[in-house]
mmCIF file of C-alpha atoms in Angstrom:
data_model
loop_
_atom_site.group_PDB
_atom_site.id
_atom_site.type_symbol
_atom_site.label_atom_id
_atom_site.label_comp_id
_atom_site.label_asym_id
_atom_site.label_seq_id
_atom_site.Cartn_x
_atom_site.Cartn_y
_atom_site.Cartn_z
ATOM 1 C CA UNK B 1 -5.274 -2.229 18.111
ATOM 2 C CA UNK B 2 -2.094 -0.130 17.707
ATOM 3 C CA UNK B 3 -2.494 3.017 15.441
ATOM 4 C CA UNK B 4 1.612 3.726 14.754
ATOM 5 C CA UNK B 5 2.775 7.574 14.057
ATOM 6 C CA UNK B 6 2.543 8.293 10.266
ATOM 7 C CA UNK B 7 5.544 10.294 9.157
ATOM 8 C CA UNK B 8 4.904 13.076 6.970
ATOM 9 C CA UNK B 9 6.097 14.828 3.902
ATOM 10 C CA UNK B 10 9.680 16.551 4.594
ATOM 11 C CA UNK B 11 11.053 13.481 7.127
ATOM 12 C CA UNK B 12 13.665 12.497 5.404
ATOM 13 C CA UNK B 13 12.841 9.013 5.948
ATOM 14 C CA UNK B 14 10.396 8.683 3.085
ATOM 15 C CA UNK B 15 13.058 9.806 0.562
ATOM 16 C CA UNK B 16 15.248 6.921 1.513
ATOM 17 C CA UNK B 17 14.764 3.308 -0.664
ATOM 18 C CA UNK B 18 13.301 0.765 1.458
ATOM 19 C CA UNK B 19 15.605 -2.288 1.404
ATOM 20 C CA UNK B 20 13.370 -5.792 0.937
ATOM 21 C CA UNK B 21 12.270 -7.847 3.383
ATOM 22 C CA UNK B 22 14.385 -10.576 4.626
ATOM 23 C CA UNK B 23 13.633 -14.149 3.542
ATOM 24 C CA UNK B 24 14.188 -14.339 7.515
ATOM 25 C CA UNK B 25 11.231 -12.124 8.475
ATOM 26 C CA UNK B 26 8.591 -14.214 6.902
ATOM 27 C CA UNK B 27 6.140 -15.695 9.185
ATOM 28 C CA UNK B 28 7.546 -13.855 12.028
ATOM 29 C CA UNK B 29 5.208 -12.617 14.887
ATOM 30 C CA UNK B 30 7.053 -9.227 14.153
ATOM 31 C CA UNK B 31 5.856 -8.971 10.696
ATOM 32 C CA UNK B 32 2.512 -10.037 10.815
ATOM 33 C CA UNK B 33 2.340 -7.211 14.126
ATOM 34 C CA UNK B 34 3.505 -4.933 11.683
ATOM 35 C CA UNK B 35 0.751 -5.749 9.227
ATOM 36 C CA UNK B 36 -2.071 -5.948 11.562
ATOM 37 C CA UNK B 37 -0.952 -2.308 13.141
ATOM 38 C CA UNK B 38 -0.516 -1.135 9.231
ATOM 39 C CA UNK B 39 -4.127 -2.112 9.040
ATOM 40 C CA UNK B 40 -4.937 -0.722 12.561
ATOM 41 C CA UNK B 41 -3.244 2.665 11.127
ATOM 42 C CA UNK B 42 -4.867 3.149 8.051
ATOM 43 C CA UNK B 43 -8.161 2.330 9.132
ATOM 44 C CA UNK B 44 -7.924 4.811 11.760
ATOM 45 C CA UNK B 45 -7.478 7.703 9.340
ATOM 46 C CA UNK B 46 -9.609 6.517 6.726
ATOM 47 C CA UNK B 47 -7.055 5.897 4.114
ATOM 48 C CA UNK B 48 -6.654 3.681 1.301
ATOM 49 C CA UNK B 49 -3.131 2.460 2.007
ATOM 50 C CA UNK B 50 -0.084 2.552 3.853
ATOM 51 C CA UNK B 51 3.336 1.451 3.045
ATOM 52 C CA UNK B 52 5.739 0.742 5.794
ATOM 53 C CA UNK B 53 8.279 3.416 5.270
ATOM 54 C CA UNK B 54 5.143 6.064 5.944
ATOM 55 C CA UNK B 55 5.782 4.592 9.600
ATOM 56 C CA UNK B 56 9.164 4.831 9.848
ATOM 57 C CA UNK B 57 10.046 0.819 9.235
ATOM 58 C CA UNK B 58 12.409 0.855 6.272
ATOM 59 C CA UNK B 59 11.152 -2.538 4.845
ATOM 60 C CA UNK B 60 9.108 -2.963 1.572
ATOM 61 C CA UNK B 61 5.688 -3.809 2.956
ATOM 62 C CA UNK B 62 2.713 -2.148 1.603
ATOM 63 C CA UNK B 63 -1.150 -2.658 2.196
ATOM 64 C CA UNK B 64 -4.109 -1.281 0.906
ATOM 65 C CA UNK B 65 -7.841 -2.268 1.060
ATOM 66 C CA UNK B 66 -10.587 -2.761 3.697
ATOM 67 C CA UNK B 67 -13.592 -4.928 3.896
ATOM 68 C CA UNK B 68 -15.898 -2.427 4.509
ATOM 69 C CA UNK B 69 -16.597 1.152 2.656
ATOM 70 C CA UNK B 70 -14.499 3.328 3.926
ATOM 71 C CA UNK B 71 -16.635 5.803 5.591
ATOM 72 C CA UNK B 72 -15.009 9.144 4.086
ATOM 73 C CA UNK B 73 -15.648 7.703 0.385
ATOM 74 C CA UNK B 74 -18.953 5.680 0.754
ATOM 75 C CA UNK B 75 -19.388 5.269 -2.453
ATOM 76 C CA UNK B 76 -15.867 4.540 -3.179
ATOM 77 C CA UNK B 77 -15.675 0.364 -4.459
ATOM 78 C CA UNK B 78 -14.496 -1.903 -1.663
ATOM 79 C CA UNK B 79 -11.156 -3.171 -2.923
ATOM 80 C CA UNK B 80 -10.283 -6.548 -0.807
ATOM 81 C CA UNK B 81 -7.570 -6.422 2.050
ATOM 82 C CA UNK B 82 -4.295 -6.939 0.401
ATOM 83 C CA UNK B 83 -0.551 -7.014 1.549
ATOM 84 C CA UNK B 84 2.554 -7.434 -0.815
ATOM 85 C CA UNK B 85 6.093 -7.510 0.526
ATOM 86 C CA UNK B 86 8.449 -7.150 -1.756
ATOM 87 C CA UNK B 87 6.604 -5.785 -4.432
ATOM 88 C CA UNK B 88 7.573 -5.200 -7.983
ATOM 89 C CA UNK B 89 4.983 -3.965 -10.772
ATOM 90 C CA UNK B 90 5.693 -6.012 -13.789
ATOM 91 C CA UNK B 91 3.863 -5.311 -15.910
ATOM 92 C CA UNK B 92 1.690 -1.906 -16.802
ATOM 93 C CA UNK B 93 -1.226 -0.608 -19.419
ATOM 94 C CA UNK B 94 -0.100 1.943 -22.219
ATOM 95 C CA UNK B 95 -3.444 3.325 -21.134
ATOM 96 C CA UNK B 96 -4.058 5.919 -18.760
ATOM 97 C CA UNK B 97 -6.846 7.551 -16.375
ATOM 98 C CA UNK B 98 -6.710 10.237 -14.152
ATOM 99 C CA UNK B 99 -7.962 10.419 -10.916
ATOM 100 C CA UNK B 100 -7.858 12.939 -7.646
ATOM 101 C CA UNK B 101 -5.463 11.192 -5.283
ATOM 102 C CA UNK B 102 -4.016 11.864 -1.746
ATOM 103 C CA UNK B 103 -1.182 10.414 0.542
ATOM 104 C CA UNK B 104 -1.063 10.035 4.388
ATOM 105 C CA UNK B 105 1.810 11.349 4.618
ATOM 106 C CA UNK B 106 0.609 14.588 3.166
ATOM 107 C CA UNK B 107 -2.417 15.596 4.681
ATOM 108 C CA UNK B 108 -4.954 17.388 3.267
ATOM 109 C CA UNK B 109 -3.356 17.624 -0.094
ATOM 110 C CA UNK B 110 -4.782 16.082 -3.303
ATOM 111 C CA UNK B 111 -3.641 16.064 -6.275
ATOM 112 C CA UNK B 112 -4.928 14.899 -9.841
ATOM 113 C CA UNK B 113 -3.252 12.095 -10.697
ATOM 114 C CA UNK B 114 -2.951 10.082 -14.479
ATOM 115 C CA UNK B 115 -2.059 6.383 -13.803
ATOM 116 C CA UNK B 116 -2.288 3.430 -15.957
ATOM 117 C CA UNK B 117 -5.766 1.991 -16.258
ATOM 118 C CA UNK B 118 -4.291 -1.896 -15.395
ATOM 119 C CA UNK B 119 -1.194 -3.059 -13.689
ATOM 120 C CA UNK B 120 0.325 -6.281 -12.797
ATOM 121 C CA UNK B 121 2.475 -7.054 -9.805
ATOM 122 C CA UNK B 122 4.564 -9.867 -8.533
ATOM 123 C CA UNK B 123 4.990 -9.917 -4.219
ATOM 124 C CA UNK B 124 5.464 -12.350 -1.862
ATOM 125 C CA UNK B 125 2.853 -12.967 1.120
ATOM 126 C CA UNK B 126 3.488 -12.604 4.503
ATOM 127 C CA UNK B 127 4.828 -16.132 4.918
ATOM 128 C CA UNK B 128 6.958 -15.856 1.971
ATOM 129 C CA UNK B 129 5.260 -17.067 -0.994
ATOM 130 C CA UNK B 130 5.064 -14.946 -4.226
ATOM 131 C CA UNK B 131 2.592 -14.485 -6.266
ATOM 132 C CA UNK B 132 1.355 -12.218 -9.334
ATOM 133 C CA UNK B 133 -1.954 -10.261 -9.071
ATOM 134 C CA UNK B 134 -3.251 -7.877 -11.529
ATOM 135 C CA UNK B 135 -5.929 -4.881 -11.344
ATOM 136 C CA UNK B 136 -7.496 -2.388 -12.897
ATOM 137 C CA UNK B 137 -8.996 0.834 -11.995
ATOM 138 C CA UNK B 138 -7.975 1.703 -8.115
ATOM 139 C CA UNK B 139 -6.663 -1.807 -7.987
ATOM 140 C CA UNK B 140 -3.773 -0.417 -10.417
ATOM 141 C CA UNK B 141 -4.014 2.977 -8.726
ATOM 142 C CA UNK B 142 -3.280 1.561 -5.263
ATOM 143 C CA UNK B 143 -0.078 -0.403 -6.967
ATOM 144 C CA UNK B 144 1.072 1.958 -8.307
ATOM 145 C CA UNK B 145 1.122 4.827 -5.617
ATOM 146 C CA UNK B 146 1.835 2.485 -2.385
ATOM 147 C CA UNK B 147 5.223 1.043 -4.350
ATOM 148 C CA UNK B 148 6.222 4.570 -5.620
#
């Protein structure tokens, strides 16, 4: 288990665009380390996802989900393990909920958030593949705020 440094609001690393990841990376030892210590990190602070940049690799990666409650929001629903490289939402609801919502890289904080009630994304998988997957709910919340 490696539990990586999360950088926090005011680096200037999470201002910068995160370039995509090369069709050269897929199904490389170093990216699926990077996954499984993205996993390793969020899980150690109880969050809800983690995109790359937060740890100071400037690739788009994200990952969100657990397969067990997450012990800070027991009743929270269990949304399945999921990572997207390359991630582009294509398509979003007109309709909105709001929700409270917090970031890693700003501890402590929370804010109250409106977000579109379903979302649709296109990604590749870790060995390169792409696929579409749609949510709803914190599905489309976690899209939403781990590609922002």
């Amino acid at each position: 288990m490696t539990v990586r440094t999360i950088l926090k609001m005011g680096d200037p690393r999470l201002l910068r665009i995160a370039p995509p990841v090369p069709a050269a990376d897929f199904d490389s030892d170093a990216i699926h380390l990077l996954v499984s210590d993205m996993f390793d990190t969020m899980h150690a602070v109880n969050g809800a996802g983690l995109a790359a940049p937060q740890i100071g690799v400037d690739v788009q990666l994200v990952i969100f989900g657990t397969d067990a409650p997450n012990p800070r929001y027991p009743d929270a629903p269990i949304v399945p393990r999921t990572v997207l490289l390359n991630p582009v939402i294509t398509a979003l609801d007109a309709a909105e909920e709001s929700d409270w919502e917090g970031c890693l890289s700003v501890p402590g904080v929370y804010g109250y958030v409106t977000r579109p009630t379903w979302a649709k994304i296109r990604a590749q998988d870790r060995f390169g593949n792409w696929f579409e997957r749609e949510g709803e709910g914190i599905v489309a919340q976690c899209f939403c705020h781990e590609t922002e």
